[in-house]
Tab-separated table of C-alpha atoms and ligand atoms in Angstrom:
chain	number	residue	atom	x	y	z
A	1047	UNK	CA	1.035	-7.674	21.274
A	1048	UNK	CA	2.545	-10.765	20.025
A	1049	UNK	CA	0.943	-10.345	16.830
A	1050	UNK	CA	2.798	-7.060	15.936
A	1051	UNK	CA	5.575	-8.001	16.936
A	1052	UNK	CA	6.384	-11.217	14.728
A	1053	UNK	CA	4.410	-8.939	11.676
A	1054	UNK	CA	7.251	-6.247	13.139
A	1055	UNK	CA	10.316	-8.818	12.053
A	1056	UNK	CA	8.813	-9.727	8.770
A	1057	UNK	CA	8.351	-5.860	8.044
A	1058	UNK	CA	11.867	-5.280	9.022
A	1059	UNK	CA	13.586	-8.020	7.085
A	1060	UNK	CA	11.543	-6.627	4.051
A	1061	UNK	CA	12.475	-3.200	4.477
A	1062	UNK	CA	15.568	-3.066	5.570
A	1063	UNK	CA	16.188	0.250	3.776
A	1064	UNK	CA	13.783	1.476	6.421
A	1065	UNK	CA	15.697	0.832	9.618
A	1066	UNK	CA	13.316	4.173	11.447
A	1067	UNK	CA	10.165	2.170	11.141
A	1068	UNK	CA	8.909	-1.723	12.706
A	1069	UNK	CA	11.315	-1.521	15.395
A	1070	UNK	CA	10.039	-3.422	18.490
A	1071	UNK	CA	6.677	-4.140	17.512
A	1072	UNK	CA	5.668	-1.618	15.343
A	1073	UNK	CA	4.052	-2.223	12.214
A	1074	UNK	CA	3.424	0.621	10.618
A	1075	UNK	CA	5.356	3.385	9.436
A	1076	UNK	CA	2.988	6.750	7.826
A	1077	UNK	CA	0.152	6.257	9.086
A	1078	UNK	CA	-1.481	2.891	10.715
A	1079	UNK	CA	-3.626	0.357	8.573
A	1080	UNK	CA	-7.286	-0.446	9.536
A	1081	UNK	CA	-6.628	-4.099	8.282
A	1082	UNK	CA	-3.975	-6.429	7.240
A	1083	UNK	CA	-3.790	-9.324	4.478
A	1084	UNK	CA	-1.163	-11.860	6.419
A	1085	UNK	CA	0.446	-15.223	4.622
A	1086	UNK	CA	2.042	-17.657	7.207
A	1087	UNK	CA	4.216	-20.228	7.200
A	1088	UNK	CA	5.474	-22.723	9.821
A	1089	UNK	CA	8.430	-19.914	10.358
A	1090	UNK	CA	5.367	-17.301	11.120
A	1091	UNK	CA	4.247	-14.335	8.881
A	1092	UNK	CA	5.395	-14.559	5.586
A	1093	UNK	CA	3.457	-11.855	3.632
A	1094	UNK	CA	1.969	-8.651	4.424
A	1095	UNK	CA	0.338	-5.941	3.225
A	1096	UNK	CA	-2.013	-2.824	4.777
A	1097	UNK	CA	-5.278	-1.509	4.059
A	1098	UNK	CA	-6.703	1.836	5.066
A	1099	UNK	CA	-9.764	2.949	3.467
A	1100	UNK	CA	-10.213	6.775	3.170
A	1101	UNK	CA	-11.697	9.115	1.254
A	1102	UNK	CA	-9.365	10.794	-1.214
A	1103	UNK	CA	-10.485	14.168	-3.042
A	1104	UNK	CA	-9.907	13.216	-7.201
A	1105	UNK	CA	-10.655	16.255	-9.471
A	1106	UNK	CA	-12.466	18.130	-6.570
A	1107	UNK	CA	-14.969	15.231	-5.646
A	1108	UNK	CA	-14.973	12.507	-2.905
A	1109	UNK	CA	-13.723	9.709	-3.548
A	1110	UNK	CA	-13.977	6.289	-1.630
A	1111	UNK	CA	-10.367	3.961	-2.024
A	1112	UNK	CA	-8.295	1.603	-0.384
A	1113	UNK	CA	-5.200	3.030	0.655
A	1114	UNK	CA	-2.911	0.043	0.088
A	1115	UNK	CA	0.936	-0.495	1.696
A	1116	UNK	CA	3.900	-2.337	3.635
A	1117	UNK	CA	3.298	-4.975	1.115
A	1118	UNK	CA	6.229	-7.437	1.929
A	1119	UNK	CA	7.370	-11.096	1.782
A	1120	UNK	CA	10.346	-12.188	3.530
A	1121	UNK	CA	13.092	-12.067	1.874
A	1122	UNK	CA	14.102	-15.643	1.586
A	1123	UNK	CA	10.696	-16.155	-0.498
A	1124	UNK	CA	10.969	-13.810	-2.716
A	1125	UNK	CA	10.428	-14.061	-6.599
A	1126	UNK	CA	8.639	-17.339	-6.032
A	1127	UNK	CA	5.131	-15.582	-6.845
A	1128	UNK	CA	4.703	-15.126	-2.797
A	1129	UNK	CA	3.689	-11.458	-3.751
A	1130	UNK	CA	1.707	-11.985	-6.123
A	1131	UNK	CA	-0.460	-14.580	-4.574
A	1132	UNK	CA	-0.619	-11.857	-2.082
A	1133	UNK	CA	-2.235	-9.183	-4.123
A	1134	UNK	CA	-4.668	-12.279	-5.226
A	1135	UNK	CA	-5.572	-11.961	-1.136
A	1136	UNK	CA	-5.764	-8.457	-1.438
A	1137	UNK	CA	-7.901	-7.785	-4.147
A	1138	UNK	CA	-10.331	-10.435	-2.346
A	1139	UNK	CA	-10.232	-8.390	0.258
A	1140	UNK	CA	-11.000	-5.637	-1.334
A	1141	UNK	CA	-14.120	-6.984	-2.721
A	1142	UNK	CA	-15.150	-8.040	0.343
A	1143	UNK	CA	-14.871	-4.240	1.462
A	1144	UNK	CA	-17.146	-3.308	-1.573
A	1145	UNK	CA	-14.859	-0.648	-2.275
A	1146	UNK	CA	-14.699	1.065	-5.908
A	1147	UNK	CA	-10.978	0.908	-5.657
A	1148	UNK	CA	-7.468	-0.059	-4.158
A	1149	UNK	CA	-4.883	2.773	-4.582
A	1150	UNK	CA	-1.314	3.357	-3.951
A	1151	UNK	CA	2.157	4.788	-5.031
A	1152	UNK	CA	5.067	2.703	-5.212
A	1153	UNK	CA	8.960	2.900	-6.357
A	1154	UNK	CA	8.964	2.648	-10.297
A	1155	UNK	CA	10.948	-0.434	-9.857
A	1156	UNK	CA	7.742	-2.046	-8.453
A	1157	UNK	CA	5.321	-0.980	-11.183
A	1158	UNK	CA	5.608	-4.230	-12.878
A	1159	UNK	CA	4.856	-6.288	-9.722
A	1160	UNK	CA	1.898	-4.627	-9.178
A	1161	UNK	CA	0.970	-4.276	-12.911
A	1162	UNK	CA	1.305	-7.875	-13.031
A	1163	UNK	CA	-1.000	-8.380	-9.758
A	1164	UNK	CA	-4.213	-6.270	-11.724
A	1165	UNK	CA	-2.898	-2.945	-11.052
A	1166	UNK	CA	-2.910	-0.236	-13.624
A	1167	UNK	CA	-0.663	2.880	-13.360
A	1168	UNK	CA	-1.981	6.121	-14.002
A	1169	UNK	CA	-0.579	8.975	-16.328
A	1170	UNK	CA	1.215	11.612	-14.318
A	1171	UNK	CA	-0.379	13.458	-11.938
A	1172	UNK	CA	-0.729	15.927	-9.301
A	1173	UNK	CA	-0.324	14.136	-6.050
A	1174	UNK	CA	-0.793	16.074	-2.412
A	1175	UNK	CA	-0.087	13.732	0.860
A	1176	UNK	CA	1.041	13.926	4.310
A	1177	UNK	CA	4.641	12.941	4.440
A	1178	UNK	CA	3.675	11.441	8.047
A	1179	UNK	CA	0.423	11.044	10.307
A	1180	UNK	CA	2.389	9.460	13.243
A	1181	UNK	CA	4.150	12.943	14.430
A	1182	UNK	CA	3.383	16.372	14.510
A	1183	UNK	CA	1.844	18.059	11.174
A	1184	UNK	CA	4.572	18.367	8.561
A	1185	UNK	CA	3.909	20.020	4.997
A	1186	UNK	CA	1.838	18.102	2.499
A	1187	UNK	CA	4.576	16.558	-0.185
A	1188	UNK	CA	2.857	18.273	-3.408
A	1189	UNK	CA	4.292	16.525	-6.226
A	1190	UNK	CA	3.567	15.217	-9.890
A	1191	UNK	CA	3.529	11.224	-9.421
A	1192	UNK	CA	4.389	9.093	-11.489
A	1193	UNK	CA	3.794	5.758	-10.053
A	1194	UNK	CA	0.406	6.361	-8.473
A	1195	UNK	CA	-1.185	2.819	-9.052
A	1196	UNK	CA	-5.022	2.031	-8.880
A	1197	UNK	CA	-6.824	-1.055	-8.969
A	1198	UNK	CA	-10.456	-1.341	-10.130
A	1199	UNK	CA	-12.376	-2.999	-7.631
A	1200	UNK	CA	-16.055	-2.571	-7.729
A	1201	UNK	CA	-16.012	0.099	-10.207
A	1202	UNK	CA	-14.033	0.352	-13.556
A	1203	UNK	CA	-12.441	3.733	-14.587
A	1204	UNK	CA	-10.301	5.842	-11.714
A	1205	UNK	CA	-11.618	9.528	-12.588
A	1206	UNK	CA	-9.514	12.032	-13.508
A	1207	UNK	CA	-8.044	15.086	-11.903
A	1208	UNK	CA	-5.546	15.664	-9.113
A	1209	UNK	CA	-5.271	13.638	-6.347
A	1210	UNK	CA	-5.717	15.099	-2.568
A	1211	UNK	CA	-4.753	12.054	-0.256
A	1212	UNK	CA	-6.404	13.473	2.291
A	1213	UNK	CA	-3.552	11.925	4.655
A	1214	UNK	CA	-0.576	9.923	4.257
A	1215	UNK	CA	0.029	6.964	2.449
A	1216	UNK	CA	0.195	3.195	3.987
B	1935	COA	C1	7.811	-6.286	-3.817
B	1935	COA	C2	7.633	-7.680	-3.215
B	1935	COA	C3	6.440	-7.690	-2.265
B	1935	COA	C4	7.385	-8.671	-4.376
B	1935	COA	O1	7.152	-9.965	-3.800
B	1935	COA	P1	7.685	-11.299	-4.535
B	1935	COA	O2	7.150	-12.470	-3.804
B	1935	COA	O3	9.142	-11.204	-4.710
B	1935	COA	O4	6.968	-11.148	-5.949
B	1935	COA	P2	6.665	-12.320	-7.000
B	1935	COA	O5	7.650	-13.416	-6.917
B	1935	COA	O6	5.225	-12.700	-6.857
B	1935	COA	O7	6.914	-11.495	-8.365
B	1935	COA	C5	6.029	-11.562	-9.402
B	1935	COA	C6	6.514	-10.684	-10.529
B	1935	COA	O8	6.579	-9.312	-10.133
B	1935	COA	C7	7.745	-8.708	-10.741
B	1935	COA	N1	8.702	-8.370	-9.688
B	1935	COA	C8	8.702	-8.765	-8.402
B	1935	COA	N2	9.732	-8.211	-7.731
B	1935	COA	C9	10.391	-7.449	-8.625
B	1935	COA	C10	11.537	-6.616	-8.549
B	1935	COA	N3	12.212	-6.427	-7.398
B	1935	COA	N4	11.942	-5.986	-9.672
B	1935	COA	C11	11.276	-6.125	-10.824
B	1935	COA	N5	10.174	-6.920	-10.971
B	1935	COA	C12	9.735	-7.549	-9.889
B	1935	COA	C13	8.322	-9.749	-11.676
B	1935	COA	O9	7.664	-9.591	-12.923
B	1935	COA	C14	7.910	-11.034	-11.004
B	1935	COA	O10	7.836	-12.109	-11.883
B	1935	COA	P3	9.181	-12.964	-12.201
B	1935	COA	O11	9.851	-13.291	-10.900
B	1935	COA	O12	8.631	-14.157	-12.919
B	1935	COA	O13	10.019	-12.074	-13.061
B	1935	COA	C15	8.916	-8.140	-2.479
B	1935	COA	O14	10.001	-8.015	-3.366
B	1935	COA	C16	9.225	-7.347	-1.206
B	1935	COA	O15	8.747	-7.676	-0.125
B	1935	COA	N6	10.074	-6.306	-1.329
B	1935	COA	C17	10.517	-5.514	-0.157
B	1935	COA	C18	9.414	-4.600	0.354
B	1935	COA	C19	8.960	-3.633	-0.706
B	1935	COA	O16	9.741	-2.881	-1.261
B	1935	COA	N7	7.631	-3.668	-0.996
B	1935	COA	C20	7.014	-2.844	-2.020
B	1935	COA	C21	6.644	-1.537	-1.486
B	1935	COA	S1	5.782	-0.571	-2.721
């Protein structure tokens, strides 16, 4: 698989914190997108990010989202506004969907990126999620986030309540 495996060395340039995941070509590390925004240059992919729609339980009730991660741009392009043209791709891409919402959780170092690409964080939170799809079950990480980040899509207001992920995060 070609593709995956050039989108595998642009995923582990970007997280090289991550060394376990996007060896060979891998390309995923939780759980495996259903769709991927890619920017390319002449050098090949540049920027990246996954999309997984699911329902999510919020508050008890079913809620449709797109599960959004392994948002990357290579390093040597970085804070150049790469990433946030990106997030212009992906909210496009989310409206093409016709989804109510984009969702994710992110370091808090990464709020403001995503805060300045339309995303709004929401106040703290219980959070329940798979830790990881790809292996045998492991318990759910049950946690109050802090960084869980929603973007409005075809509907406004994220309702409240906690938040059952209903699988791992992208
Ligand atoms: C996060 C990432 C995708 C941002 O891409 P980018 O192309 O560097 O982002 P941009 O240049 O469009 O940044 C736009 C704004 O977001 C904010 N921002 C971006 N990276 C930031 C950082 N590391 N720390 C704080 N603010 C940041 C800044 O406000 C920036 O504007 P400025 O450069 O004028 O200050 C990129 O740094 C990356 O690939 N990181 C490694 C992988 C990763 O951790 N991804 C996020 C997983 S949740």
């Amino acid at each position: 698989m070609p593709e995956h495996a050039e989108l595998a060395v642009l995923l582990r340039a970007a997280y090289a914190h991550l060394p376990q995941f996007f060896a060979g070509s891998r390309t995923w590390s939780y759980v495996r997108p259903e769709a991927r925004v890619v920017g390319r240059d002449v050098e090949g992919p540049a920027a990246h990010a996954g999309v997984l729609r699911r329902f999510l339980q919020v508050g008890g009730a079913d809620q449709l989202a797109a599960v959004v991660g392994l948002v990357a741009v290579r390093p040597g392009l970085q804070r150049q506004g790469v990433g946030l043209a990106l997030l212009e791709r992906v909210q496009e891409f989310l409206d093409d969907l016709a989804v109510p919402f984009g969702i994710l959780m992110c370091a808090e170092h990464h709020v403001p990126f995503y805060e300045r690409g339309g995303w709004c964080r929401l106040s703290p939170r219980r959070s329940v999620h798979s830790p990881d799809d790809t292996t045998e079950p492991h318990p759910f990480v049950d946690e109050i986030s802090t960084t869980t980040l929603v973007l409005p899509v075809r509907r406004k207001d994220w309702p409240d309540g906690e938040i059952h992920w209903n699988g791992a995060t992208v």
